PDB file of C-alpha atoms in Angstrom:
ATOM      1  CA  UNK A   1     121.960  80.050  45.200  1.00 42.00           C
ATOM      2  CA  UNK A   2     120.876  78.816  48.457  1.00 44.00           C
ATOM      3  CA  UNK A   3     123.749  75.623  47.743  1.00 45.00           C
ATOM      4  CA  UNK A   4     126.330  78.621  46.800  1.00 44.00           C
ATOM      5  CA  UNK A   5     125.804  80.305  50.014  1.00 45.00           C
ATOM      6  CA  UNK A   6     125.973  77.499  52.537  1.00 46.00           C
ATOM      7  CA  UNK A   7     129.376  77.071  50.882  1.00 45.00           C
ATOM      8  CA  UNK A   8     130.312  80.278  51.661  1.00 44.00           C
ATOM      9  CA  UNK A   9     129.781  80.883  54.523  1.00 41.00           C
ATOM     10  CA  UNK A  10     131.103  77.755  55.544  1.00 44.00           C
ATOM     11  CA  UNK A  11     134.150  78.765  54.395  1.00 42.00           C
ATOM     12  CA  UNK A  12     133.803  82.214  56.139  1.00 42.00           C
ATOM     13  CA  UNK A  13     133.584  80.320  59.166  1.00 46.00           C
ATOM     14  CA  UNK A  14     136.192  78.145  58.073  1.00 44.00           C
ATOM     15  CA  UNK A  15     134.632  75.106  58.573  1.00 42.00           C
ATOM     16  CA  UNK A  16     135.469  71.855  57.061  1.00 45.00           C
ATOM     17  CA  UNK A  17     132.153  70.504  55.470  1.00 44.00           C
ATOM     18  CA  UNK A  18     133.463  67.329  55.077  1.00 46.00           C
ATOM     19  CA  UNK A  19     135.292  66.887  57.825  1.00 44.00           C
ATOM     20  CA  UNK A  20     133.040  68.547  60.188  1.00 47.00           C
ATOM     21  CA  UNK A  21     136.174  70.165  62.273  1.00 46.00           C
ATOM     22  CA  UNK A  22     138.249  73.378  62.006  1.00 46.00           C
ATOM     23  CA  UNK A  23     141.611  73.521  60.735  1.00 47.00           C
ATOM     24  CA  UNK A  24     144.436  73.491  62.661  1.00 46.00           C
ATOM     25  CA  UNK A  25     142.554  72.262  65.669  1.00 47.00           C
ATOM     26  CA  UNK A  26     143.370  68.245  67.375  1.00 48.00           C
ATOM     27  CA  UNK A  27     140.920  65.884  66.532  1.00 51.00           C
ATOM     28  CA  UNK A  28     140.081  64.267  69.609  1.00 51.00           C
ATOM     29  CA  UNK A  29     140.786  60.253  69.482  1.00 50.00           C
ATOM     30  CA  UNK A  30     137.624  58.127  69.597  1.00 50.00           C
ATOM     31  CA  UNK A  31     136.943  56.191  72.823  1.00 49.00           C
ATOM     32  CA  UNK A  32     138.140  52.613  71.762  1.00 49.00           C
ATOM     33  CA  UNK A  33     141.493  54.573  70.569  1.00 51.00           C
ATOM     34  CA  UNK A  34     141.841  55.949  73.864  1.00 50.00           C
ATOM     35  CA  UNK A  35     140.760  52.217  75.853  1.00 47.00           C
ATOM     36  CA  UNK A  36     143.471  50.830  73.249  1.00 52.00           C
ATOM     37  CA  UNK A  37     146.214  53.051  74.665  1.00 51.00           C
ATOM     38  CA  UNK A  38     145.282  53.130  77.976  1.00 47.00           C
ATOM     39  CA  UNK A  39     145.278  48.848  77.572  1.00 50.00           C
ATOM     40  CA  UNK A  40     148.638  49.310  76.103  1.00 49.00           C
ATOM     41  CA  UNK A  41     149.974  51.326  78.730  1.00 49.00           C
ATOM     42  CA  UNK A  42     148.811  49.264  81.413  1.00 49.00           C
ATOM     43  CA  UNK A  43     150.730  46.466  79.776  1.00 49.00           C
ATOM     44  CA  UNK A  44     153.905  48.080  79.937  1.00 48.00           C
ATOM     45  CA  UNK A  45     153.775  49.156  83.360  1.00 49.00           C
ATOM     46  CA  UNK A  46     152.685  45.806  84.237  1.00 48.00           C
ATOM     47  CA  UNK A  47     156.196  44.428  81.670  1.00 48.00           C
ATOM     48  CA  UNK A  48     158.400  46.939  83.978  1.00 49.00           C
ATOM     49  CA  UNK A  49     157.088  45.869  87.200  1.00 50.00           C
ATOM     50  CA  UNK A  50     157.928  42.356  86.127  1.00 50.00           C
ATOM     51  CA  UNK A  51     161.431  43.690  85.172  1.00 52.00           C
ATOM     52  CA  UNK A  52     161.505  45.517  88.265  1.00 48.00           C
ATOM     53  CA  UNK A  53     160.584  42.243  90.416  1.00 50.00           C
ATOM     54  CA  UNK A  54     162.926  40.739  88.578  1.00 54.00           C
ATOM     55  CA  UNK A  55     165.658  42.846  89.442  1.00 57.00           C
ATOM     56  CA  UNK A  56     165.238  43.171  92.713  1.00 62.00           C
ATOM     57  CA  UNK A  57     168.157  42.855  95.461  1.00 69.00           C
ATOM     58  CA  UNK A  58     169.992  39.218  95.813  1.00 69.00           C
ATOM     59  CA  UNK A  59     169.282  37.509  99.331  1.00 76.00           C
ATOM     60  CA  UNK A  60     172.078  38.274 101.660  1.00 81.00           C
ATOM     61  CA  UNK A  61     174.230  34.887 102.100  1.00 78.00           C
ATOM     62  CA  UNK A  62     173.396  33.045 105.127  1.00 80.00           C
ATOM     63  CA  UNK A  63     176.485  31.852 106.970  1.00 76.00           C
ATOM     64  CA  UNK A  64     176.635  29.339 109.616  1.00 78.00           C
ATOM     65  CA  UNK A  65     177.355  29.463 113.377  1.00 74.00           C
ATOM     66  CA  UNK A  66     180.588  27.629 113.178  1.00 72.00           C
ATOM     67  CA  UNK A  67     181.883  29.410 109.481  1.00 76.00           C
ATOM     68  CA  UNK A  68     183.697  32.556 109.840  1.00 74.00           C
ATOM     69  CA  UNK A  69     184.403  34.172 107.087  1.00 76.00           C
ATOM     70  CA  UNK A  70     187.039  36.150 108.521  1.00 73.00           C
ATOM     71  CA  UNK A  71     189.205  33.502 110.437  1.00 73.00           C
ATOM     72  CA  UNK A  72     189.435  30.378 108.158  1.00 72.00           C
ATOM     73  CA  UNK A  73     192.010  28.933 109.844  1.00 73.00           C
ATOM     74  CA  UNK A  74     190.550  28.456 113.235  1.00 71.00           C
ATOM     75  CA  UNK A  75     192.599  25.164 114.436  1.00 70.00           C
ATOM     76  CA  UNK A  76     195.669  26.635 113.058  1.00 73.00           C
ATOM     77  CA  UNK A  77     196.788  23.807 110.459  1.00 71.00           C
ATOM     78  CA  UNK A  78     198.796  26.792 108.441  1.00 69.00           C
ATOM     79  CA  UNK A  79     200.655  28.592 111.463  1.00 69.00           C
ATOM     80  CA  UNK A  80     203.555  31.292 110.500  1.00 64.00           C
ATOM     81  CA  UNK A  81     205.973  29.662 112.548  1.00 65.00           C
ATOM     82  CA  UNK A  82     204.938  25.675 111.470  1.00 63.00           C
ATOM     83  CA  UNK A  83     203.210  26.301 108.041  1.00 61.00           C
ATOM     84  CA  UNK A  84     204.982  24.218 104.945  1.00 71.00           C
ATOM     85  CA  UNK A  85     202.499  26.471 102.617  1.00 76.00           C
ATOM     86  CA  UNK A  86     204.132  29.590 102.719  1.00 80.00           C
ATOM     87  CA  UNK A  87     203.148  31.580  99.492  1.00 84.00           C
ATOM     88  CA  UNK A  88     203.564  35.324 100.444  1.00 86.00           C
ATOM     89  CA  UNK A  89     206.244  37.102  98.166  1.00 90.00           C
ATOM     90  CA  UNK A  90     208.499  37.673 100.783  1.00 87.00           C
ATOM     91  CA  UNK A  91     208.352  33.589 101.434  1.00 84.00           C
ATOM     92  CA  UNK A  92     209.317  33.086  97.879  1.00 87.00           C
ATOM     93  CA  UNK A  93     211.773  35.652  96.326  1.00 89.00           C
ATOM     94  CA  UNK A  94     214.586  37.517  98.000  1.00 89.00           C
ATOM     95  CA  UNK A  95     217.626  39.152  96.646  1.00 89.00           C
ATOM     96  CA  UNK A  96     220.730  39.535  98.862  1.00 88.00           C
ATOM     97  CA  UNK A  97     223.107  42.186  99.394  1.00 86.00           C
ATOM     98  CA  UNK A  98     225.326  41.393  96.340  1.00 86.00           C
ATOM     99  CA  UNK A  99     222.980  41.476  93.758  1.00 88.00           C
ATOM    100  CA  UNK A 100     219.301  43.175  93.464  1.00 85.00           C
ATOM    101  CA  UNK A 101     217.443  44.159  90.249  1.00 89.00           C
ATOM    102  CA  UNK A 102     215.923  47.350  90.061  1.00 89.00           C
ATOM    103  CA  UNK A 103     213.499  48.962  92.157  1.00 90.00           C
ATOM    104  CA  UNK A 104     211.062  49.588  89.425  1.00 91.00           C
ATOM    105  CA  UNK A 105     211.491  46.058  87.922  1.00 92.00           C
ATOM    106  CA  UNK A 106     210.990  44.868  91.784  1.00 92.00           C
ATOM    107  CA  UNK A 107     207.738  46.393  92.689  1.00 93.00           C
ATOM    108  CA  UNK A 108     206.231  45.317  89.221  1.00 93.00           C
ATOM    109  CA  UNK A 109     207.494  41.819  89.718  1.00 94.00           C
ATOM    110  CA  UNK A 110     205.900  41.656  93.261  1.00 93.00           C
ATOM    111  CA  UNK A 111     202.127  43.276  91.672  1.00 95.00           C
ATOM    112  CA  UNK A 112     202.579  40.465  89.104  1.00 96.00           C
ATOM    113  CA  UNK A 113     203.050  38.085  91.625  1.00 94.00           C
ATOM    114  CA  UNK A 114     200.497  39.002  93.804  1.00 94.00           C
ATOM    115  CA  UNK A 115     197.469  39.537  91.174  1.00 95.00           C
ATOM    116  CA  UNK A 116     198.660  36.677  89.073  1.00 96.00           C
ATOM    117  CA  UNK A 117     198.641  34.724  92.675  1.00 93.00           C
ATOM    118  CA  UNK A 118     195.100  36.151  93.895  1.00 93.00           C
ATOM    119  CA  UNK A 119     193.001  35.805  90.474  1.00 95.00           C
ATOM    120  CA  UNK A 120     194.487  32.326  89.355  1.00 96.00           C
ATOM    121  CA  UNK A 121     193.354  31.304  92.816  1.00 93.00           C
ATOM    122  CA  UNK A 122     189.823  32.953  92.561  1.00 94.00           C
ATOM    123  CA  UNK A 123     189.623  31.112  89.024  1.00 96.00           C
ATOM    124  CA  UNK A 124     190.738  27.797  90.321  1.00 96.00           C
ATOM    125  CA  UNK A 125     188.657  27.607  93.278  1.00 95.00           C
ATOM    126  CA  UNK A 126     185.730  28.581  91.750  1.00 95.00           C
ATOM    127  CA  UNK A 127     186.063  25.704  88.894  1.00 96.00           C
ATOM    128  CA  UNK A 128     187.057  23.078  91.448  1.00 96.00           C
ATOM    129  CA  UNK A 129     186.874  24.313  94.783  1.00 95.00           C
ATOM    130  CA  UNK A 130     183.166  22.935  95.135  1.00 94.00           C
ATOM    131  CA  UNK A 131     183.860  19.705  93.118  1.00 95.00           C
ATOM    132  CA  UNK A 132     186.666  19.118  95.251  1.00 96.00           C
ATOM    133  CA  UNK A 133     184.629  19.715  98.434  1.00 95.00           C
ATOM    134  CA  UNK A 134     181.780  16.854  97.230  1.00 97.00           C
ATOM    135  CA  UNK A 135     185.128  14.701  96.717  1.00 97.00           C
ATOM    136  CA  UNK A 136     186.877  15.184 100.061  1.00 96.00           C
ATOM    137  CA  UNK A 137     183.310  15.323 101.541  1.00 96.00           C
ATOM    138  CA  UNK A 138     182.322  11.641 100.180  1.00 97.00           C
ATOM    139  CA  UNK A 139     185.881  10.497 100.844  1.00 97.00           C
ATOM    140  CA  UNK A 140     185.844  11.426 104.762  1.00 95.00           C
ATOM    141  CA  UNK A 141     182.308  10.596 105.080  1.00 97.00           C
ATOM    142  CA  UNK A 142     183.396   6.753 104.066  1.00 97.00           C
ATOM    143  CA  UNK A 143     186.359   6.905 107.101  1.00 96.00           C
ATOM    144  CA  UNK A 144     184.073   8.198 109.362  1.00 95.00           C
ATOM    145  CA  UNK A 145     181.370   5.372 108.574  1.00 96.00           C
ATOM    146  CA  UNK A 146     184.446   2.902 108.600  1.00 95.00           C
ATOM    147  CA  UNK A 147     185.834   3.908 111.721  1.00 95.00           C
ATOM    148  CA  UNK A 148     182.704   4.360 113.629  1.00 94.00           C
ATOM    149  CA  UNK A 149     180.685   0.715 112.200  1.00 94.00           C
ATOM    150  CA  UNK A 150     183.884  -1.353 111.277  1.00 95.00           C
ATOM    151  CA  UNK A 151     187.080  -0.407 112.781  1.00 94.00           C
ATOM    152  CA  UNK A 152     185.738   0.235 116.372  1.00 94.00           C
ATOM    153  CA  UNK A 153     183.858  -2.649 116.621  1.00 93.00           C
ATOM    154  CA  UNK A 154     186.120  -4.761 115.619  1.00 95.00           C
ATOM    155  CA  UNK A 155     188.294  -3.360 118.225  1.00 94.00           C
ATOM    156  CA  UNK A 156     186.333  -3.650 121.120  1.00 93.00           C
ATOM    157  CA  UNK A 157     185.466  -7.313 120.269  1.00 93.00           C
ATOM    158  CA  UNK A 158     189.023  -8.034 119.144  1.00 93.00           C
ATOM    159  CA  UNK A 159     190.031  -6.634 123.319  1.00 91.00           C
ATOM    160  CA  UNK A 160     186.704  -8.540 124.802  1.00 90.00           C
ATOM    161  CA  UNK A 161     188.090 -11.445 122.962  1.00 88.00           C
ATOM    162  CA  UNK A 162     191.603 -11.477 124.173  1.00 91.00           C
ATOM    163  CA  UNK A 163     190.554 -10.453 127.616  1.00 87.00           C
ATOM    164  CA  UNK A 164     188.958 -14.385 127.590  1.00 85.00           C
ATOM    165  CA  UNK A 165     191.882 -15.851 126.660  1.00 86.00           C
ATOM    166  CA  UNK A 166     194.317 -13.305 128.773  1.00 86.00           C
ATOM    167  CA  UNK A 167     192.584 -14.955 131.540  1.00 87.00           C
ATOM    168  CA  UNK A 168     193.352 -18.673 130.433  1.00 87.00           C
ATOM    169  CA  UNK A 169     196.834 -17.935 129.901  1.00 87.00           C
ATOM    170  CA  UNK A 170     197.481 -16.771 133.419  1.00 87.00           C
ATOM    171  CA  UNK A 171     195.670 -19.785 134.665  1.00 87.00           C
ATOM    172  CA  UNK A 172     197.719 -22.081 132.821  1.00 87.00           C
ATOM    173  CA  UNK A 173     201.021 -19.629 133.720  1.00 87.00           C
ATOM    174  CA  UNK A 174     199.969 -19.809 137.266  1.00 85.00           C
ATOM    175  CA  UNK A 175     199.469 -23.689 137.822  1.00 88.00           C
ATOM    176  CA  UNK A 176     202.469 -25.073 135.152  1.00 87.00           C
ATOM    177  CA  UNK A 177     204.824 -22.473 134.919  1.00 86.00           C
ATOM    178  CA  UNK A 178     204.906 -20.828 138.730  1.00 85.00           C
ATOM    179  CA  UNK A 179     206.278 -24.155 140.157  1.00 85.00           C
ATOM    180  CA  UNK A 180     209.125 -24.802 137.974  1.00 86.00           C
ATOM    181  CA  UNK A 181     210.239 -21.009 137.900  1.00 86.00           C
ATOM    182  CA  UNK A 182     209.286 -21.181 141.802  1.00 85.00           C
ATOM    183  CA  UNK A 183     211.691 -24.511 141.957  1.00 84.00           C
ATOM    184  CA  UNK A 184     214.677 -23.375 139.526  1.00 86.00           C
ATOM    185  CA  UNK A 185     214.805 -19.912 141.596  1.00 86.00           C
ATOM    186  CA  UNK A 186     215.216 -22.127 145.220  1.00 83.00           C
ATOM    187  CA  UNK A 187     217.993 -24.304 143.621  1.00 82.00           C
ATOM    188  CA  UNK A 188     220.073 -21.174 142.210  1.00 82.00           C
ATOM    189  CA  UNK A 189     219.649 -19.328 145.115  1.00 83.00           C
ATOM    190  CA  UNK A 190     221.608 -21.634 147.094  1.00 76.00           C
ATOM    191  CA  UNK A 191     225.039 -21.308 145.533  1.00 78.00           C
ATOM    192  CA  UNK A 192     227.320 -19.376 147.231  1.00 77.00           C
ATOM    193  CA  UNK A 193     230.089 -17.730 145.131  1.00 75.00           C
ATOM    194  CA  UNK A 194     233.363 -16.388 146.846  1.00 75.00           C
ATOM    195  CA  UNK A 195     235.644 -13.784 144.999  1.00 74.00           C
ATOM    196  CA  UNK A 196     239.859 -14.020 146.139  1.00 69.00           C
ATOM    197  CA  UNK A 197     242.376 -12.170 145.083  1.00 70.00           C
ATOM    198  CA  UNK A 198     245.124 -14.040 143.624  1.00 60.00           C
ATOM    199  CA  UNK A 199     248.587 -12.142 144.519  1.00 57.00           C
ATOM    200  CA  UNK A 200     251.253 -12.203 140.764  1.00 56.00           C
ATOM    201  CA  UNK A 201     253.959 -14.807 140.632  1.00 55.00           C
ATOM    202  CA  UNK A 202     256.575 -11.752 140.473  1.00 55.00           C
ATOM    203  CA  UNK A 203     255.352 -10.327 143.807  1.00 56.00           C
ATOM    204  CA  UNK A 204     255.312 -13.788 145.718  1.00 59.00           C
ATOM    205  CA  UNK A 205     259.514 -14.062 143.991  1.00 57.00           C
ATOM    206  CA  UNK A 206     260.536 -10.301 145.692  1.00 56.00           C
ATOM    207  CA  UNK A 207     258.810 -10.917 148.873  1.00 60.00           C
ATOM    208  CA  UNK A 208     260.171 -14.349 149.187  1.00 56.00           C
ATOM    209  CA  UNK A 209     264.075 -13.076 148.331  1.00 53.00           C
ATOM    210  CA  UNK A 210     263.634 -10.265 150.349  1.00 57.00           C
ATOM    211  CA  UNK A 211     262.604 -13.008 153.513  1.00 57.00           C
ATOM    212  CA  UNK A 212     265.899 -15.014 152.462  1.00 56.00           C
ATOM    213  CA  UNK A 213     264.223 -17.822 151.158  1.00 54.00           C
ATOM    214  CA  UNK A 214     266.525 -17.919 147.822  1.00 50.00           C
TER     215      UNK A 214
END
């Protein structure tokens, strides 16, 4: 009896006897549950500020004092009025007054142009532009170092050299040459030349009939 009435009433009270909680109420998670999940958590906030690190802004691009990135043609190698690269549309194609396609067929061909022009560029330069910088780099690094530690050089003791020897000649010219040239120069100078006019044969005839002589 006593067995048959705790049962009762404990489901009067609706209480779970095995259990030991009410229906339809949350069971509250144990502690290590809730240290589990809270470890959990922390390890995903600590996976997105990683991701969030990682995606942080890109360094602006440092550019140097003498680059501009506006004017890239500071020494003017590529003038309008002296440039052999002349690649604009207008440089290339032109219809006279005879003949022209259609405006339509025009404008298209000149976008073409253009983007085909602009992106083929982009695309080259970016395989080989940097490539071809190392090559040119190396190649004008070597005629620097030549001109500057071998051609140079060499110059300046080719011209001390012949400055030696620019000196010997104009002794020698001075004390075997001067004397003859000195000696041929007094000789010529003393002929005397004189320039007469010689009057025709058929002159001398008339003036000499006209005097009586024939």
């Amino acid at each position: 009896m006593s067995s048959g009435n705790n049962q009762g009433f404990n489901s009067l009270d609706g209480i779970d006897a095995n259990k030991g909680t009410a229906p339809g109420r949350p069971t509250e998670p144990p502690a290590s549950s809730q240290a589990e999940k809270a470890g959990k958590g922390g390890s995903k906030g600590g996976k997105g500020g990683e991701q969030k690190a990682a995606k942080a802004p890109k360094e602006p691009l440092i550019v140097p004092d003498d680059l501009s990135l506006n004017h890239r043609d500071p020494q003017a190698i590529h003038r309008e009025d002296e440039a052999e690269l002349k690649v604009s549309f207008a440089d290339i194609f032109a219809e006279p007054e005879g003949i022209r396609s259609e405006d339509d067929i025009w404008v298209y061909s000149y976008r073409t142009y253009n983007g085909s022009k602009y992106w083929c560029y982009r695309i080259v330069t970016l395989i080989c532009a940097v490539p071809a910088a190392c090559i040119w780099g190396i190649t004008f690094a070597c005629l620097a170092f030549s001109h500057i530690w071998c051609l140079v050089p060499f110059v300046k003791a080719f011209l001390l050299q012949m400055k030696c020897f620019g000196r010997l000649f104009s002794v020698w010219i001075h004390t075997c040459c001067d004397p003859v040239y000195k000696s041929t120069a007094l000789m010529f100078s003393r002929i005397r030349v004189n320039f007469a006019r010689a009057e025709s044969t058929e002159h001398n005839f008339y003036t000499k009939y006209d005097q009586g002589m024939y």
